[in-house]
Tab-separated table of C-alpha atoms and ligand atoms in Angstrom:
chain	number	residue	atom	x	y	z
A	1	MET	CA	38.274	-4.600	-0.885
A	2	LYS	CA	35.466	-3.669	1.442
A	3	SER	CA	33.026	-6.218	2.731
A	4	ILE	CA	29.547	-4.912	3.453
A	5	ARG	CA	27.528	-5.863	6.499
A	6	THR	CA	23.875	-4.984	6.772
A	7	ILE	CA	22.629	-3.612	10.067
A	8	GLN	CA	20.777	-6.012	12.362
A	9	ASP	CA	18.907	-3.576	14.613
A	10	GLY	CA	15.447	-4.521	13.331
A	11	ARG	CA	15.280	-1.855	10.651
A	12	GLU	CA	14.776	-3.157	7.146
A	13	ALA	CA	14.034	-2.224	3.571
A	14	LEU	CA	10.799	-3.260	1.853
A	15	TRP	CA	10.717	-3.474	-1.927
A	16	ARG	CA	7.409	-2.977	-3.790
A	17	ILE	CA	6.964	-3.555	-7.523
A	18	THR	CA	4.077	-4.263	-9.886
A	19	GLU	CA	3.732	-7.711	-11.392
A	20	ALA	CA	3.989	-6.309	-14.936
A	21	ASP	CA	7.210	-4.418	-14.191
A	22	ARG	CA	8.704	-7.450	-12.518
A	23	GLU	CA	7.937	-9.692	-15.470
A	24	ASN	CA	9.655	-7.297	-17.866
A	25	LEU	CA	12.569	-6.966	-15.495
A	26	PHE	CA	13.116	-10.708	-15.197
A	27	ARG	CA	12.941	-11.155	-18.956
A	28	LEU	CA	15.859	-8.731	-19.155
A	29	LEU	CA	17.872	-10.115	-16.236
A	30	PHE	CA	17.563	-13.777	-17.174
A	31	HIS	CA	18.038	-13.471	-20.931
A	32	ARG	CA	21.622	-14.821	-20.722
A	33	TYR	CA	20.604	-17.751	-18.549
A	34	PRO	CA	21.557	-20.321	-17.426
A	35	ASP	CA	25.247	-19.401	-17.289
A	36	ASN	CA	25.601	-15.658	-17.599
A	37	GLU	CA	24.466	-12.737	-15.500
A	38	TRP	CA	22.886	-9.489	-16.585
A	39	GLY	CA	21.951	-6.293	-14.814
A	40	THR	CA	20.448	-2.850	-15.059
A	41	PHE	CA	20.261	0.443	-13.250
A	42	PHE	CA	16.769	1.347	-12.106
A	43	ARG	CA	14.956	4.353	-10.685
A	44	PHE	CA	12.964	4.087	-7.489
A	45	GLY	CA	10.860	6.201	-5.156
A	46	PHE	CA	11.430	5.888	-1.440
A	47	ARG	CA	10.063	6.729	1.967
A	48	ARG	CA	12.075	6.680	5.168
A	49	THR	CA	9.891	5.201	7.905
A	50	ARG	CA	9.916	4.234	11.563
A	51	TRP	CA	10.766	0.662	10.578
A	52	GLY	CA	13.371	1.387	7.898
A	53	ILE	CA	12.885	2.357	4.277
A	54	LEU	CA	10.340	1.610	1.572
A	55	ILE	CA	11.605	1.444	-1.987
A	56	THR	CA	9.098	1.499	-4.845
A	57	TRP	CA	10.038	0.488	-8.363
A	58	VAL	CA	9.637	3.173	-11.028
A	59	ASP	CA	11.477	1.887	-14.101
A	60	ALA	CA	14.582	0.169	-15.404
A	61	MET	CA	17.218	2.309	-17.114
A	62	LYS	CA	17.916	-0.551	-19.475
A	63	PRO	CA	21.480	-1.032	-20.673
A	64	GLU	CA	22.021	-0.019	-24.268
A	65	SER	CA	24.621	-1.424	-26.585
A	66	GLY	CA	28.049	-1.042	-24.971
A	67	ASP	CA	26.676	-0.194	-21.494
A	68	LEU	CA	27.500	-3.625	-20.068
A	69	ASP	CA	30.367	-5.837	-21.153
A	70	ARG	CA	28.709	-8.624	-23.144
A	71	SER	CA	31.902	-10.665	-23.413
A	72	SER	CA	31.993	-11.140	-19.639
A	73	PRO	CA	29.784	-13.741	-17.936
A	74	LEU	CA	29.487	-11.282	-15.029
A	75	VAL	CA	27.889	-7.854	-14.903
A	76	GLU	CA	30.383	-5.111	-15.598
A	77	PHE	CA	29.152	-1.548	-15.885
A	78	CYS	CA	30.906	0.648	-18.440
A	79	PRO	CA	31.740	4.258	-17.488
A	80	ALA	CA	29.241	5.756	-19.957
A	81	TYR	CA	26.398	3.774	-18.370
A	82	ILE	CA	27.419	4.884	-14.887
A	83	ARG	CA	27.542	8.499	-16.049
A	84	ARG	CA	24.037	8.138	-17.499
A	85	ALA	CA	22.768	6.748	-14.178
A	86	LEU	CA	24.380	9.572	-12.216
A	87	ALA	CA	22.920	12.124	-14.621
A	88	ALA	CA	19.441	10.696	-13.979
A	89	LEU	CA	19.758	11.910	-10.395
A	90	GLU	CA	19.729	15.482	-11.662
A	91	SER	CA	16.403	15.372	-13.477
A	92	ASP	CA	14.119	14.585	-10.522
A	93	GLU	CA	14.043	13.484	-6.883
A	94	LEU	CA	14.051	9.745	-7.550
A	95	ALA	CA	16.890	7.510	-6.410
A	96	VAL	CA	18.860	5.067	-8.543
A	97	GLY	CA	19.906	1.504	-7.790
A	98	VAL	CA	21.287	-1.623	-9.418
A	99	ILE	CA	19.696	-5.024	-9.873
A	100	HIS	CA	21.562	-7.970	-11.337
A	101	SER	CA	21.102	-11.696	-11.757
A	102	HIS	CA	23.340	-14.494	-10.596
A	103	PRO	CA	23.691	-17.616	-12.743
A	104	GLN	CA	21.121	-20.374	-12.478
A	105	ASP	CA	21.231	-22.326	-9.208
A	106	CYS	CA	23.588	-19.778	-7.624
A	107	ALA	CA	22.484	-18.077	-4.430
A	108	PRO	CA	21.598	-14.387	-4.719
A	109	PHE	CA	24.266	-13.392	-2.219
A	110	ALA	CA	26.702	-10.586	-2.859
A	111	SER	CA	30.154	-11.644	-3.999
A	112	ARG	CA	33.342	-9.776	-3.090
A	113	ALA	CA	33.088	-8.083	-6.475
A	114	ASP	CA	29.475	-7.103	-5.684
A	115	ASP	CA	30.623	-5.621	-2.373
A	116	ASP	CA	33.225	-3.564	-4.214
A	117	MET	CA	30.682	-2.398	-6.769
A	118	ASP	CA	28.109	-1.494	-4.110
A	119	SER	CA	30.619	0.354	-1.938
A	120	TYR	CA	31.621	2.436	-4.931
A	121	PHE	CA	28.077	3.091	-6.182
A	122	ALA	CA	26.669	3.834	-2.719
A	123	GLU	CA	29.226	6.571	-2.243
A	124	GLU	CA	28.880	8.015	-5.749
A	125	PHE	CA	25.083	7.937	-5.811
A	126	GLU	CA	24.797	9.401	-2.341
A	127	ARG	CA	27.118	12.227	-3.308
A	128	PHE	CA	25.523	12.993	-6.691
A	129	GLY	CA	22.039	12.530	-5.256
A	130	ASN	CA	22.610	14.775	-2.223
A	131	GLY	CA	22.084	12.018	0.312
A	132	ARG	CA	19.578	9.930	-1.602
A	133	PRO	CA	19.610	6.179	-0.840
A	134	TYR	CA	21.150	3.578	-3.122
A	135	ALA	CA	19.630	0.100	-3.574
A	136	SER	CA	21.304	-3.080	-4.756
A	137	LEU	CA	19.219	-6.158	-5.529
A	138	ILE	CA	20.273	-9.626	-6.682
A	139	VAL	CA	17.973	-12.281	-8.165
A	140	SER	CA	18.489	-15.838	-9.340
A	141	ARG	CA	16.455	-18.827	-10.438
A	142	ASP	CA	16.981	-22.539	-10.149
A	143	ALA	CA	16.308	-25.120	-12.846
A	144	ASN	CA	12.645	-25.257	-11.770
A	145	ARG	CA	12.407	-21.492	-12.310
A	146	GLU	CA	12.037	-21.041	-8.568
A	147	LEU	CA	13.073	-17.497	-7.807
A	148	SER	CA	15.158	-16.187	-4.941
A	149	PHE	CA	16.362	-12.690	-4.209
A	150	ASN	CA	18.381	-10.701	-1.767
A	151	GLY	CA	19.195	-7.042	-1.462
A	152	ARG	CA	20.337	-4.114	0.593
A	153	VAL	CA	19.762	-0.393	0.651
A	154	PHE	CA	22.395	2.131	1.650
A	155	ASP	CA	20.902	5.128	3.417
A	156	ARG	CA	22.525	7.686	5.706
A	157	GLY	CA	25.577	5.620	6.431
A	158	ALA	CA	23.931	2.226	7.033
A	159	TRP	CA	23.126	-0.788	4.866
A	160	LEU	CA	19.560	-2.001	5.492
A	161	PRO	CA	18.669	-5.573	4.503
A	162	VAL	CA	15.808	-6.017	2.022
A	163	LYS	CA	13.701	-8.621	3.799
A	164	ASN	CA	10.514	-8.687	1.739
A	165	CYS	CA	9.261	-7.933	-1.736
A	166	VAL	CA	5.583	-7.131	-2.217
A	167	VAL	CA	4.418	-7.789	-5.770
A	168	VAL	CA	1.254	-5.986	-6.832
A	169	GLY	CA	-0.812	-7.471	-9.629
A	170	GLU	CA	-3.933	-9.570	-10.044
A	171	GLN	CA	-2.443	-11.553	-7.189
A	172	LEU	CA	-0.780	-9.830	-4.248
A	173	SER	CA	2.279	-11.697	-3.096
A	174	ARG	CA	4.803	-11.060	-0.347
A	175	GLU	CA	8.066	-12.853	-0.939
A	176	LYS	CA	10.765	-13.226	1.658
A	177	ALA	CA	14.363	-12.544	0.747
A	178	ARG	CA	16.742	-15.463	0.961
A	179	LEU	CA	18.793	-14.879	4.057
A	180	GLY	CA	22.530	-15.322	4.250
A	181	TYR	CA	24.427	-16.841	7.126
A	182	GLU	CA	24.909	-13.475	8.812
A	183	GLN	CA	21.211	-12.643	8.795
A	184	PHE	CA	18.469	-14.069	10.920
A	185	SER	CA	14.750	-14.035	10.551
A	186	THR	CA	12.031	-13.906	13.139
A	187	THR	CA	9.118	-16.211	12.582
A	188	ARG	CA	5.637	-15.549	13.786
A	189	GLU	CA	4.230	-18.015	16.272
A	190	PRO	CA	2.030	-20.600	14.607
A	191	ALA	CA	-1.701	-20.409	15.178
A	192	ALA	CA	-2.857	-21.938	18.431
A	193	ASN	CA	-4.869	-24.575	16.624
A	194	ASP	CA	-4.131	-25.744	13.112
A	195	LYS	CA	-7.710	-26.958	12.635
A	196	THR	CA	-9.154	-23.438	12.585
A	197	GLN	CA	-8.302	-22.878	8.913
A	198	GLU	CA	-9.051	-26.445	7.832
A	199	ARG	CA	-12.015	-25.502	5.617
A	200	LEU	CA	-10.037	-22.845	3.770
A	201	ALA	CA	-7.117	-25.236	3.274
A	202	GLN	CA	-9.459	-27.924	1.930
A	203	LEU	CA	-11.097	-25.450	-0.420
A	204	LEU	CA	-8.061	-23.613	-1.768
A	205	GLY	CA	-4.946	-25.551	-0.816
A	206	THR	CA	-2.798	-26.277	2.191
A	207	GLY	CA	-0.578	-23.224	1.698
A	208	THR	CA	-3.414	-20.733	1.958
A	209	PRO	CA	-3.618	-20.260	5.754
A	210	GLN	CA	0.106	-19.479	5.857
A	211	ARG	CA	-0.231	-16.826	3.150
A	212	LEU	CA	-2.887	-15.109	5.254
A	213	ARG	CA	-0.698	-15.363	8.368
A	214	ASN	CA	2.090	-13.653	6.419
A	215	SER	CA	-0.089	-10.770	5.324
A	216	VAL	CA	-0.451	-7.266	6.685
A	217	ILE	CA	-3.806	-5.605	6.011
A	218	GLY	CA	-4.638	-1.972	6.646
A	219	VAL	CA	-8.198	-1.017	7.555
A	220	VAL	CA	-9.026	2.681	7.389
A	221	GLY	CA	-12.331	3.230	9.177
A	222	CYS	CA	-13.395	0.869	11.956
A	223	SER	CA	-17.180	1.064	12.152
A	224	GLY	CA	-19.855	0.242	9.526
A	225	THR	CA	-18.011	-1.685	6.817
A	226	GLY	CA	-14.707	-1.721	8.723
A	227	SER	CA	-15.740	-3.664	11.823
A	228	PRO	CA	-17.219	-6.690	9.993
A	229	ALA	CA	-14.158	-6.679	7.737
A	230	ILE	CA	-11.830	-6.653	10.754
A	231	HIS	CA	-13.880	-9.384	12.388
A	232	LEU	CA	-13.522	-11.708	9.383
A	233	LEU	CA	-9.837	-10.914	8.909
A	234	ALA	CA	-9.278	-11.911	12.537
A	235	ARG	CA	-11.144	-15.171	11.936
A	236	ALA	CA	-8.902	-15.765	8.912
A	237	GLU	CA	-5.968	-15.261	11.338
A	238	VAL	CA	-4.153	-12.730	9.179
A	239	GLY	CA	-0.689	-11.862	10.452
A	240	GLU	CA	-1.181	-8.209	11.192
A	241	LEU	CA	-3.833	-5.525	11.033
A	242	VAL	CA	-3.084	-1.815	10.854
A	243	LEU	CA	-6.256	-0.108	12.091
A	244	VAL	CA	-6.939	3.596	11.598
A	245	ASP	CA	-9.907	5.620	12.824
A	246	PRO	CA	-9.970	9.010	14.539
A	247	GLY	CA	-13.355	8.500	16.184
A	248	HIS	CA	-14.935	7.440	19.441
A	249	PHE	CA	-17.731	4.914	19.656
A	250	LYS	CA	-21.264	6.355	19.734
A	251	SER	CA	-24.445	4.567	20.760
A	252	SER	CA	-25.916	5.095	17.280
A	253	GLY	CA	-23.121	2.942	15.845
A	254	HIS	CA	-23.923	-0.088	18.011
A	255	GLN	CA	-26.281	-1.650	15.460
A	256	ARG	CA	-23.489	-1.721	12.848
A	257	ASN	CA	-20.330	-2.155	14.867
A	258	HIS	CA	-19.283	-5.796	15.244
A	259	ALA	CA	-16.790	-4.906	17.951
A	260	SER	CA	-18.976	-3.069	20.467
A	261	ARG	CA	-20.667	-4.669	23.466
A	262	HIS	CA	-23.726	-3.500	25.371
A	263	ALA	CA	-21.515	-2.363	28.245
A	264	ASP	CA	-19.657	-0.013	25.882
A	265	LEU	CA	-22.837	2.063	25.505
A	266	SER	CA	-22.459	3.398	29.037
A	267	ALA	CA	-18.668	3.574	29.160
A	268	ASN	CA	-17.352	6.988	30.127
A	269	PRO	CA	-15.312	8.235	28.389
A	270	ALA	CA	-16.536	6.489	25.254
A	271	PRO	CA	-13.932	4.041	23.941
A	272	THR	CA	-12.250	4.693	20.615
A	273	LYS	CA	-13.406	2.600	17.680
A	274	VAL	CA	-9.853	1.385	17.208
A	275	ALA	CA	-9.736	0.130	20.803
A	276	LEU	CA	-12.976	-1.801	20.329
A	277	ALA	CA	-11.785	-3.349	17.072
A	278	SER	CA	-8.492	-4.280	18.651
A	279	ARG	CA	-10.243	-5.977	21.570
A	280	LEU	CA	-12.333	-8.013	19.134
A	281	VAL	CA	-9.245	-9.124	17.205
A	282	GLY	CA	-7.465	-10.115	20.410
A	283	GLU	CA	-10.396	-12.258	21.504
A	284	VAL	CA	-10.803	-14.007	18.153
A	285	SER	CA	-7.185	-14.351	17.080
A	286	PRO	CA	-4.494	-13.596	19.678
A	287	THR	CA	-1.739	-14.335	17.145
A	288	THR	CA	-2.865	-11.463	14.916
A	289	LYS	CA	-0.738	-8.437	15.663
A	290	VAL	CA	-2.658	-5.168	15.843
A	291	THR	CA	-1.146	-1.758	15.245
A	292	GLY	CA	-3.847	0.794	15.928
A	293	PHE	CA	-4.002	4.517	15.312
A	294	VAL	CA	-6.575	6.944	16.638
A	295	GLY	CA	-6.020	9.514	13.966
A	296	ASP	CA	-5.788	10.414	10.346
A	297	LEU	CA	-4.461	8.244	7.541
A	298	LEU	CA	-2.179	10.997	6.254
A	299	ASP	CA	-0.418	11.533	9.556
A	300	GLU	CA	3.209	10.579	8.889
A	301	VAL	CA	3.316	7.849	11.556
A	302	VAL	CA	0.159	6.267	10.140
A	303	LEU	CA	1.386	6.450	6.563
A	304	ASP	CA	4.598	4.706	7.653
A	305	GLU	CA	2.588	1.629	8.624
A	306	LEU	CA	0.050	1.757	5.778
A	307	VAL	CA	2.772	1.682	3.114
A	308	ARG	CA	4.002	-1.698	4.340
A	309	CYS	CA	0.548	-3.323	4.052
A	310	ASP	CA	-0.190	-5.925	1.389
A	311	LEU	CA	-3.532	-4.234	0.870
A	312	ILE	CA	-5.655	-1.497	2.425
A	313	LEU	CA	-9.410	-1.639	2.914
A	314	GLY	CA	-11.030	1.789	2.607
A	315	CYS	CA	-13.949	1.701	5.036
A	316	THR	CA	-14.710	5.391	5.408
A	317	ASP	CA	-17.243	7.331	3.456
A	318	SER	CA	-15.269	10.496	2.947
A	319	ASN	CA	-13.925	12.304	-0.095
A	320	TYR	CA	-10.770	13.129	1.797
A	321	ALA	CA	-9.927	9.527	2.722
A	322	ARG	CA	-10.709	8.285	-0.800
A	323	ALA	CA	-8.406	10.894	-2.307
A	324	ALA	CA	-5.625	9.942	0.113
A	325	LEU	CA	-6.072	6.215	-0.565
A	326	GLY	CA	-6.007	6.834	-4.317
A	327	ASP	CA	-2.711	8.690	-3.893
A	328	MET	CA	-1.244	5.859	-1.808
A	329	ALA	CA	-2.213	3.249	-4.388
A	330	SER	CA	-0.470	5.162	-7.121
A	331	HIS	CA	2.550	6.637	-5.321
A	332	TYR	CA	3.417	3.803	-2.919
A	333	LEU	CA	2.057	0.853	-4.959
A	334	VAL	CA	-0.318	-0.162	-2.162
A	335	PRO	CA	-3.541	-1.587	-3.600
A	336	VAL	CA	-6.808	-0.469	-2.027
A	337	LEU	CA	-10.287	-1.967	-1.921
A	338	ASP	CA	-12.726	0.828	-1.248
A	339	PHE	CA	-16.191	0.170	0.182
A	340	ALA	CA	-19.293	2.338	0.268
A	341	VAL	CA	-22.944	1.965	1.204
A	342	GLN	CA	-25.953	4.177	0.675
A	343	MET	CA	-29.543	3.813	1.850
A	344	ARG	CA	-32.536	6.004	1.185
A	345	ALA	CA	-36.211	5.640	2.053
A	346	GLU	CA	-39.429	7.550	1.435
A	347	ASN	CA	-42.401	7.188	3.766
A	348	GLY	CA	-41.022	3.979	5.204
A	349	ILE	CA	-40.286	2.385	1.812
A	350	LEU	CA	-36.683	1.702	0.826
A	351	ARG	CA	-35.634	3.302	-2.452
A	352	GLU	CA	-31.917	2.543	-2.272
A	353	GLN	CA	-29.874	-0.214	-0.619
A	354	ILE	CA	-26.665	0.317	-2.516
A	355	GLY	CA	-23.363	-1.351	-1.865
A	356	GLU	CA	-20.214	-0.420	-3.752
A	357	ILE	CA	-16.760	-1.944	-4.053
A	358	GLY	CA	-13.946	-0.350	-6.005
A	359	ARG	CA	-10.285	-1.064	-6.435
A	360	TYR	CA	-7.419	1.423	-6.647
A	361	GLY	CA	-3.955	0.369	-7.682
A	362	PRO	CA	-0.981	1.440	-9.758
A	363	GLY	CA	-2.246	2.130	-13.286
A	364	LEU	CA	-5.923	1.832	-12.355
A	365	PRO	CA	-8.165	4.909	-12.376
A	366	CYS	CA	-8.018	6.872	-9.132
A	367	PRO	CA	-11.122	8.273	-7.404
A	368	TRP	CA	-10.641	11.544	-9.336
A	369	CYS	CA	-10.542	9.708	-12.684
A	370	ARG	CA	-13.776	7.986	-11.689
A	371	GLY	CA	-15.521	11.182	-10.640
A	372	ARG	CA	-15.931	9.530	-7.264
A	373	ILE	CA	-14.938	12.543	-5.148
A	374	SER	CA	-15.187	16.305	-5.335
A	375	VAL	CA	-13.094	19.272	-4.315
A	376	GLU	CA	-16.146	20.737	-2.521
A	377	GLY	CA	-16.592	17.530	-0.555
A	378	ILE	CA	-12.974	17.561	0.575
A	379	TRP	CA	-13.246	21.230	1.447
A	380	TYR	CA	-16.256	20.605	3.668
A	381	GLU	CA	-14.636	17.643	5.430
A	382	THR	CA	-11.383	19.430	6.130
A	383	ALA	CA	-12.651	22.947	6.932
A	384	THR	CA	-12.830	24.376	10.441
A	385	ASP	CA	-16.251	25.269	11.854
A	386	ALA	CA	-15.347	28.947	11.460
A	387	GLU	CA	-14.550	28.449	7.772
A	388	ARG	CA	-17.832	26.646	7.205
A	389	GLN	CA	-19.785	29.415	8.961
A	390	PHE	CA	-17.979	32.066	6.955
A	391	ARG	CA	-18.864	30.404	3.659
A	392	ALA	CA	-22.467	29.786	4.703
A	393	ALA	CA	-22.821	33.486	5.559
A	394	ALA	CA	-21.253	34.460	2.217
A	395	ALA	CA	-23.778	32.250	0.439
A	396	VAL	CA	-26.723	33.898	2.209
A	397	GLU	CA	-25.377	37.324	1.307
A	398	ALA	CA	-24.916	36.290	-2.322
A	399	GLU	CA	-28.499	35.006	-2.517
A	400	GLN	CA	-29.692	38.371	-1.175
A	401	ARG	CA	-27.785	40.090	-3.990
A	402	GLY	CA	-29.513	37.763	-6.442
A	403	VAL	CA	-26.350	35.713	-7.143
A	404	ASP	CA	-26.282	31.919	-6.941
A	405	GLY	CA	-24.918	31.159	-3.484
A	406	ALA	CA	-23.894	27.605	-4.334
A	407	GLN	CA	-20.479	28.799	-5.452
A	408	TYR	CA	-19.845	29.745	-1.819
A	409	TRP	CA	-21.676	26.983	-0.124
A	410	GLY	CA	-23.026	23.726	-1.487
A	411	GLY	CA	-24.742	23.090	1.833
A	412	ALA	CA	-23.942	20.525	4.486
A	413	PRO	CA	-23.994	16.948	3.189
A	414	PRO	CA	-26.986	14.898	4.388
A	415	PRO	CA	-26.385	12.540	7.319
A	416	GLU	CA	-25.379	8.996	6.422
A	417	LEU	CA	-28.261	6.697	7.253
A	418	THR	CA	-27.121	3.116	6.925
A	419	VAL	CA	-27.952	0.037	8.910
A	420	GLY	CA	-25.979	-3.003	9.903
A	421	TYR	CA	-27.148	-5.614	7.441
A	422	LEU	CA	-25.963	-3.637	4.428
A	423	THR	CA	-22.668	-2.442	5.923
A	424	THR	CA	-21.962	-6.033	6.986
A	425	VAL	CA	-22.745	-7.395	3.512
A	426	VAL	CA	-20.309	-4.968	1.894
A	427	GLY	CA	-17.583	-5.398	4.535
A	428	ALA	CA	-17.825	-9.191	4.298
A	429	MET	CA	-17.826	-9.244	0.491
A	430	GLY	CA	-14.842	-6.933	0.503
A	431	VAL	CA	-12.855	-9.223	2.793
A	432	GLY	CA	-13.670	-12.083	0.444
A	433	TYR	CA	-12.170	-10.172	-2.484
A	434	ALA	CA	-9.188	-9.164	-0.355
A	435	GLN	CA	-8.455	-12.767	0.611
A	436	ASN	CA	-8.787	-13.935	-2.968
A	437	LEU	CA	-6.325	-11.291	-4.163
A	438	LEU	CA	-3.835	-12.440	-1.526
A	439	LEU	CA	-4.310	-16.097	-2.392
A	440	GLY	CA	-4.612	-15.657	-6.151
A	441	SER	CA	-7.887	-17.556	-5.863
A	442	GLY	CA	-10.232	-15.054	-7.446
A	443	LYS	CA	-10.630	-11.642	-9.016
A	444	LEU	CA	-13.055	-8.800	-8.601
A	445	PRO	CA	-15.779	-8.987	-11.250
A	446	HIS	CA	-15.149	-5.298	-12.059
A	447	ASN	CA	-12.671	-2.668	-10.935
A	448	ARG	CA	-15.633	-0.795	-9.530
A	449	PHE	CA	-19.243	-1.855	-9.222
A	450	GLN	CA	-22.441	-1.091	-7.375
A	451	PHE	CA	-25.407	-3.253	-6.583
A	452	ASP	CA	-28.773	-2.631	-4.996
A	453	LEU	CA	-30.271	-5.336	-2.807
A	454	GLY	CA	-33.820	-4.294	-3.742
A	455	PHE	CA	-33.380	-4.445	-7.522
A	456	SER	CA	-33.989	-7.269	-9.949
A	457	SER	CA	-30.717	-9.199	-10.473
A	458	LEU	CA	-29.405	-6.992	-7.667
A	459	GLY	CA	-29.110	-4.075	-10.111
A	460	VAL	CA	-25.388	-4.493	-10.710
A	461	VAL	CA	-23.742	-1.557	-12.483
A	462	ALA	CA	-20.071	-1.708	-13.472
A	463	ASP	CA	-17.665	1.171	-13.920
A	464	GLU	CA	-14.793	0.034	-16.136
A	465	ARG	CA	-13.668	3.426	-17.396
A	466	PRO	CA	-9.897	3.648	-17.862
A	467	ALA	CA	-7.665	6.108	-16.048
A	468	ARG	CA	-7.581	9.620	-17.509
A	469	ALA	CA	-4.312	9.985	-19.382
A	470	ASP	CA	-3.780	13.495	-18.016
A	471	CYS	CA	-4.554	12.636	-14.384
A	472	ALA	CA	-1.775	13.020	-11.823
A	473	CYS	CA	-2.333	9.402	-10.724
A	474	GLN	CA	-0.730	8.182	-13.959
A	475	ARG	CA	2.416	10.283	-13.953
A	476	SER	CA	4.002	9.430	-10.614
A	477	ILE	CA	3.383	5.708	-10.182
A	478	GLY	CA	5.810	4.337	-7.611
A	479	TRP	CA	7.352	7.716	-6.855
A	480	GLY	CA	6.902	7.288	-3.100
A	481	ASP	CA	7.517	10.453	-1.083
A	482	GLN	CA	8.977	12.001	-4.214
A	483	ALA	CA	5.390	12.293	-5.508
A	484	ARG	CA	4.505	14.584	-2.603
A	485	ALA	CA	3.815	17.471	-4.992
A	486	ASP	CA	1.246	15.279	-6.771
A	487	ARG	CA	-0.697	14.370	-3.634
A	488	SER	CA	-4.287	15.461	-4.021
A	489	VAL	CA	-4.842	16.048	-0.298
A	490	SER	CA	-2.689	16.941	2.672
A	491	GLN	CA	-3.493	16.710	6.331
A	492	PRO	CA	-5.251	19.871	7.592
A	493	CYS	CA	-3.090	21.435	10.294
A	494	HIS	CA	-6.039	22.056	12.628
A	495	TRP	CA	-6.761	18.314	12.956
A	496	THR	CA	-5.599	16.726	16.182
A	497	ARG	CA	-2.470	14.641	16.020
A	498	THR	CA	-2.609	10.886	15.875
A	499	THR	CA	-2.021	8.753	18.913
A	500	ILE	CA	-0.780	5.214	18.632
A	501	ILE	CA	-2.787	3.257	21.098
A	502	LEU	CA	-1.574	-0.239	20.419
A	503	ASP	CA	1.711	-1.346	19.087
A	504	ASP	CA	2.832	-4.699	20.361
B	1	LIG	ZN1	26.731	-10.529	-8.176
B	2	LIG	ZN1	-6.549	9.597	-11.681
């Protein structure tokens, strides 16, 4: 008999699953309750990260008749079922694990028999899967249907404890694993003043401030819509912000950026937008941890931190970032709220004051399904100056030959002219929706909608089109890094590498 000890060096496993998949799973695992256990093999995607490993639920390989021993109150896997699970490792890059229930009111801690089973499976699955990880999860419920879980992932010779499960549905929840005697947990310091969230607690319940303190929110883009969003998230005292922006502060951004001060206008060199946002957060809410990146969201170190967020706010106006966020929502089960603004005027009269909020998530239409982004747009954003000049010259030459030059060059996109009141409206609304998703206190009115401040009834237009059945976003949900071939964008190699400026 081998007893298994998980490592305690700070590395951990994070388990992400959709609400719908989890409901189906529990129906299966608890169907012999209250006295008898049940279990299943399951397939998962994974990503090895700086902090440990992410495992993303793909599907259960449900036991068929004869796969588990029904006469036993425990879970006993028959050889044919094990062979089927091992064979699954040959068809794709996904990993395979086991989840089983313990009887009602029993703790979800591994028994000696579970240790034996896991030692055996970890070795077999690693060997058949050429070094792929193996996951083992245990769940149980008490008489009040209160759920608890525990788990561990074997990867490259070590057992990592599963400390949290992020459940993605109409509500976004982050549930802590029940810890055994050999494990310890670190708790975040309480807020300096428990009166600061009094209004929220009175409005939505006493547990709400704690849910926000337990949450990790990514913000990609830290100026127009991003800085008001960050400001409000700091005031809500969220637990952690992962901030991403490659840019430096410019004077023209001062009217929109909630984090910049007058003195920043003359600072030399100009501060990064991430540094300004981080300073603002520190001043408003010192207990909020900030992990900031001056760089691109697809840089591996940035992706490592974004995939552990409860939710990401997309505050850039680029095709490239939208495509990447759509991929993350589908492949890593990280929901995204995406914000956009557009303003247009003629002869001093406003024609457009459009705000837009859209949601990406597993199963929802991605930005490609929605026609929200274009290949040409991504090309322009990711090309080098030399490539752009080459195409512009080719277009001119084509026009001279009497051929439509647009196939070579659609022209440079017009500059974004937006001002602070509209970017703040959209950033603030977006944070409201984000908080309500975390608290389960409200939904978005539509998965994507636009409004125009100058129109009657605010000119709301909804986009409720379903995902395209043939789109890549629907075929690799939860595949993690194993969906790499289905990513719609990759980081251009000529972009400068990311620097982590803050990581406390
Ligand atoms: Zn067990
Ligand atoms: Zn799609």
